Short mmCIF file of C-alpha atoms in Angstrom, two decimals:
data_model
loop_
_atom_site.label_atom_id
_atom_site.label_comp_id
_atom_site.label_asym_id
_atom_site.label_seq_id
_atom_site.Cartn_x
_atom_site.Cartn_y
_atom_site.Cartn_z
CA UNK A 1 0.00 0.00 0.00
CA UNK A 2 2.89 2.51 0.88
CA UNK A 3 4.30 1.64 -2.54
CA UNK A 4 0.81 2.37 -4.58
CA UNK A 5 0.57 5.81 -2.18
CA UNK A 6 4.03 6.74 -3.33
CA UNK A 7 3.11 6.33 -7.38
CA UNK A 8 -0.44 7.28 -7.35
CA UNK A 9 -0.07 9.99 -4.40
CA UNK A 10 -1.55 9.20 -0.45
CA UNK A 11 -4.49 10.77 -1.18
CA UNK A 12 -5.38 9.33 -4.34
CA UNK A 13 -4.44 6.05 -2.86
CA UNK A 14 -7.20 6.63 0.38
CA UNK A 15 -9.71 7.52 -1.93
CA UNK A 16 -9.97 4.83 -3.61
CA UNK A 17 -9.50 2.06 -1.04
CA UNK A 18 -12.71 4.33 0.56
CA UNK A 19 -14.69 3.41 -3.03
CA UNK A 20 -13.78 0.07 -2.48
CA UNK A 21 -14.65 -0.27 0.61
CA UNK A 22 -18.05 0.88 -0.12
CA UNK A 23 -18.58 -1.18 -2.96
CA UNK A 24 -17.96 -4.32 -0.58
CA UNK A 25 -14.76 -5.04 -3.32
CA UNK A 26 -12.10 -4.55 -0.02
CA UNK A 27 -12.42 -4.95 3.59
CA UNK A 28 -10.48 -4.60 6.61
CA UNK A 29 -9.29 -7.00 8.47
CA UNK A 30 -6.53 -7.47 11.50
CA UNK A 31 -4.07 -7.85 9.04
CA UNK A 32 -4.29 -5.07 6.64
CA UNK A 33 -6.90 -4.22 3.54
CA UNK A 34 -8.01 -7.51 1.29
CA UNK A 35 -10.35 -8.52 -1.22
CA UNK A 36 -13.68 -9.43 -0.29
CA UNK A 37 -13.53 -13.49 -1.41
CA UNK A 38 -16.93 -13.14 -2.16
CA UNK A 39 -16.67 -10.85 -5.09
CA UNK A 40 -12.92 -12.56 -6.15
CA UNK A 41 -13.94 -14.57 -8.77
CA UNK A 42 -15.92 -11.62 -10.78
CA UNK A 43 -13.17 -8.86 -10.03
CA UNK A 44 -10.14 -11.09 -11.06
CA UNK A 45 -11.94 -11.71 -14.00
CA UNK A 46 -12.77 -7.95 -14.93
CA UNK A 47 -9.08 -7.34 -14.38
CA UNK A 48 -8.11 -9.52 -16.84
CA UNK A 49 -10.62 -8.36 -19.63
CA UNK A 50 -9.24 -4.79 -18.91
CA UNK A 51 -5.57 -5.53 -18.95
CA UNK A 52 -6.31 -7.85 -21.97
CA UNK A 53 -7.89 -4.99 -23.78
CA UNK A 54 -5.58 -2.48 -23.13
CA UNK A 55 -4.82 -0.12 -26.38
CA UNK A 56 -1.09 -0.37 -27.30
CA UNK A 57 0.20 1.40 -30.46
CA UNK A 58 3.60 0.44 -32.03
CA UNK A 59 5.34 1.18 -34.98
CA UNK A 60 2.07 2.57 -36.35
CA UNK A 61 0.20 -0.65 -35.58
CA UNK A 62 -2.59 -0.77 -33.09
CA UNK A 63 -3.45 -3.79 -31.22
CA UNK A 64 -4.28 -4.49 -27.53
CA UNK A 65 -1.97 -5.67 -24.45
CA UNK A 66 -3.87 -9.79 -24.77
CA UNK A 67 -2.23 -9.87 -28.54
CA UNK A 68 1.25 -8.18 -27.89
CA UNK A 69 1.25 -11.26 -25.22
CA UNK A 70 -0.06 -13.51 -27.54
CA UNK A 71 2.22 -12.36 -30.18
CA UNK A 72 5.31 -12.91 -28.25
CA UNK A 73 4.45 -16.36 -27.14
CA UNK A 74 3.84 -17.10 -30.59
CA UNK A 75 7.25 -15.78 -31.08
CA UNK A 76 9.04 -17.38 -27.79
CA UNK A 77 7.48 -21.14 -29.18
CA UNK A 78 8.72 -20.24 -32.85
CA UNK A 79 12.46 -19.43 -31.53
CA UNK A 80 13.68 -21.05 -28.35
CA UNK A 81 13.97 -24.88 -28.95
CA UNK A 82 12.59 -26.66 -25.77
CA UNK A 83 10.05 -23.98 -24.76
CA UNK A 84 6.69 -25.82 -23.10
CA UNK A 85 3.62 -23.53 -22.74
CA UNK A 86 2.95 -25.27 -19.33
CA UNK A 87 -0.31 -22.79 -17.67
CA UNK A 88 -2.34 -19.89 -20.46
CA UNK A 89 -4.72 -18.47 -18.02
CA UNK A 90 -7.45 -16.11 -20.19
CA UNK A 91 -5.02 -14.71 -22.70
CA UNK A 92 -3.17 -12.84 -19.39
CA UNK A 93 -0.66 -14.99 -18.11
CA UNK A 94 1.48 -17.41 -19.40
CA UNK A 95 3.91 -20.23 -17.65
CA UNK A 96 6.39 -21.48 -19.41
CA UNK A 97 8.80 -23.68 -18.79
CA UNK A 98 12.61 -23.33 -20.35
CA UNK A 99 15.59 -25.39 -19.60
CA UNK A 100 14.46 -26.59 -16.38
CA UNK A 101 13.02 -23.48 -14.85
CA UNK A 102 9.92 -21.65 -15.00
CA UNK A 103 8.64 -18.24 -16.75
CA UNK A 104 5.35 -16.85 -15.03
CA UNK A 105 4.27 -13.50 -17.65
CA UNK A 106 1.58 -11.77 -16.50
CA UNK A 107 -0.09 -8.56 -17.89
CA UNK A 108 -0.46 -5.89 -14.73
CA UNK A 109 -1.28 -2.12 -14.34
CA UNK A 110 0.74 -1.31 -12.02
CA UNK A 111 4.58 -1.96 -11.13
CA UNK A 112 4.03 -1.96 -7.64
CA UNK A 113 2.69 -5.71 -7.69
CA UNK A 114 5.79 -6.96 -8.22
CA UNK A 115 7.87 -6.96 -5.16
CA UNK A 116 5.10 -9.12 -3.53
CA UNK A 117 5.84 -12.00 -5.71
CA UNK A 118 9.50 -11.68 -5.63
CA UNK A 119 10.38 -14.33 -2.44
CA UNK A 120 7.97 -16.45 -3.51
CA UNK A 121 9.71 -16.63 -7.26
CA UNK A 122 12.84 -17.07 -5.61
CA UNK A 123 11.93 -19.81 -3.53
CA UNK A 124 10.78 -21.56 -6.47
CA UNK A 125 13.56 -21.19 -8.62
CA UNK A 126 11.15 -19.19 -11.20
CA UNK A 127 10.94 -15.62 -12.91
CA UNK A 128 8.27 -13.20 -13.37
CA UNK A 129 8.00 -10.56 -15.42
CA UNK A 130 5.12 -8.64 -15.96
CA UNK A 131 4.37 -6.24 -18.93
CA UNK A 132 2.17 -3.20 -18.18
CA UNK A 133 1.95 0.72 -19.09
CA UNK A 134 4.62 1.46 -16.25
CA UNK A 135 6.41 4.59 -17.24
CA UNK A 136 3.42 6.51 -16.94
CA UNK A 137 3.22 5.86 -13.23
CA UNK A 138 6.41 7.07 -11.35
CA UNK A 139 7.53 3.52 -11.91
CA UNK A 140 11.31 4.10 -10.81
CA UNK A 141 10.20 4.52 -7.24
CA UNK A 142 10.61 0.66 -7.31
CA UNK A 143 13.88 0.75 -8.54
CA UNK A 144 14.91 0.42 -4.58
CA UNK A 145 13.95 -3.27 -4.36
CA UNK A 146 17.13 -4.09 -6.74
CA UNK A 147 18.82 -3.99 -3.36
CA UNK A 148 17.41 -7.72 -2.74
CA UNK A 149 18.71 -10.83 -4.95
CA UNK A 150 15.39 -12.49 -4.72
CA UNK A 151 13.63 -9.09 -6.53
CA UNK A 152 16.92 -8.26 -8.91
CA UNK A 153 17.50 -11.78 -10.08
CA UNK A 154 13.71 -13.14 -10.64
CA UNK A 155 11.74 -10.49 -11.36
CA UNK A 156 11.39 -8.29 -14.64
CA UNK A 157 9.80 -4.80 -15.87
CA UNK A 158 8.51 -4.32 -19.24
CA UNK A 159 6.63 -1.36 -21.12
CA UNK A 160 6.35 -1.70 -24.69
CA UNK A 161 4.14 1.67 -24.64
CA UNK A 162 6.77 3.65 -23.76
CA UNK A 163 9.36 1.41 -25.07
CA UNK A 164 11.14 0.52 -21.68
CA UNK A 165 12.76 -1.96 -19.38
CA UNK A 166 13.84 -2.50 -15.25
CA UNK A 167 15.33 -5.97 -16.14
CA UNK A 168 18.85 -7.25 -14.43
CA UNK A 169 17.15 -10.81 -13.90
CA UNK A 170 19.35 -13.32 -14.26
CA UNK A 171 16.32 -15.22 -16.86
CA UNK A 172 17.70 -16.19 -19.54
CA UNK A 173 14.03 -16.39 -21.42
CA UNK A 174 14.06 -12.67 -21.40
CA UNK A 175 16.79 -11.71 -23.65
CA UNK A 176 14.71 -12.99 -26.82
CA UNK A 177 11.63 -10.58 -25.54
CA UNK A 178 13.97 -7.50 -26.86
CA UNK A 179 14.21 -9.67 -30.15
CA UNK A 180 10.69 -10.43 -30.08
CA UNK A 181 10.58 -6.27 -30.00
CA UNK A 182 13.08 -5.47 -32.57
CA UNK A 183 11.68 -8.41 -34.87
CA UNK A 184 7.99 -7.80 -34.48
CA UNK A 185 8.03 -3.97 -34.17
CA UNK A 186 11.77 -3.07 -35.21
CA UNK A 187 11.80 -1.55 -31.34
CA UNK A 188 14.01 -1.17 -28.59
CA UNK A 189 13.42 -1.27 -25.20
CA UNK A 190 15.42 1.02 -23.46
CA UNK A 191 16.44 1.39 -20.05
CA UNK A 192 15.98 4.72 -18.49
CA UNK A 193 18.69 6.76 -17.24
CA UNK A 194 17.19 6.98 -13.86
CA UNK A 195 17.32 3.75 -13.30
CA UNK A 196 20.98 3.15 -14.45
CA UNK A 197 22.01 5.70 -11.90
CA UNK A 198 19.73 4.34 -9.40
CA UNK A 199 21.82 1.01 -9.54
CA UNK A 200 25.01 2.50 -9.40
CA UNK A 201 24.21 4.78 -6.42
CA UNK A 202 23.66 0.88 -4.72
CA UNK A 203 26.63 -0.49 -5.56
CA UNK A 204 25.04 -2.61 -8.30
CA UNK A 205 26.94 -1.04 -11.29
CA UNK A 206 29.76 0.38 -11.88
CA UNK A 207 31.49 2.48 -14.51
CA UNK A 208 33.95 1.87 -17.02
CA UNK A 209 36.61 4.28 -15.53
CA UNK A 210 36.10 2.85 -11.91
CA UNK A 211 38.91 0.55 -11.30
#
């Protein structure tokens, strides 16, 4: 919650969880704010139809979010020898499984739902990466969690709308998603500034000249 309040602003953040509340979507409980189980089903599934159909224009051609995933499955099965499409849930998420380890991609809104799923990846031996309209939401505030291996090495950023990365991930799987760009779209994904100095000012990168 403290990370949504520092993207979308505290009082933003309040507001909303108020609507919620209201609407009998979240509740309070001794442990923090949840989702009500008995409207679960219906709101997980609205998520998905509205990150599925989320407008993304590139290179002049117009699609939505569910068939840039799509797409680059399509493309991930055509290229990398071995690749099993082991889970597709609703066009959203994918799980694939590559040289012995598993790939969990997952459409999101927001780039503060990843940190929560970083320990659990780690435990597993998996990676994550999500895929979501990121830029546009103050997303290097979450630069910070690089500080822990489970987040750095598991866990991946991607925006194709604004045609950016936050990936140091030591998943392999994710090197052919910038070829998947450059093939499908003749794109780049860049990495932004910010974030490059962010990892340095860690300790996480270091400079040609330093010796």
């Amino acid at each position: 919650m403290e990370d949504i309040a520092s993207l979308h602003g505290k009082e933003t953040t309040e507001k909303e969880i108020k609507n919620l509340e209201e609407m009998a979507i979240l509740e309070r409980t001794d442990e923090g704010i949840s989702l009500n189980n008995e409207v679960l089903p219906l709101v997980s599934e609205q998520i998905r139809q509205l990150k599925k159909n989320l407008k993304l224009t590139l290179a002049d051609k117009e699609q939505t979010a569910g068939i840039f995933l799509k797409e680059l499955v399509a493309y991930l099965q055509q290229k990398v020898s071995d690749l099993v499409v082991a889970e597709a849930i609703d066009g959203a998420e994918y799980l694939l499984v590559w040289s012995g380890k598993k790939y969990r991609l997952q459409l999101a809104f927001s780039p503060a739902w990843l940190p929560a799923a970083a320990e659990e990846a780690a435990a597993e031996n998996s990676y994550v990466a999500i895929l979501g309209p990121f830029a546009a939401q103050n997303w290097l505030k979450m630069f910070r969690y690089y500080e822990y291996p489970e987040f750095r090495n598991y866990t991946a950023y991607f925006d194709p709308w604004c045609c950016q990365k936050m990936n140091i991930s030591k998943g392999g799987l994710f090197t052919y998603f910038d070829w998947f760009f450059r093939d499908n779209y003749g794109l780049k994904f860049f990495i932004p500034d910010e974030f490059t100095r962010g990892l340095h000012n860690i300790g996480l990168l270091r400079y040609n000249d330093e010796r």
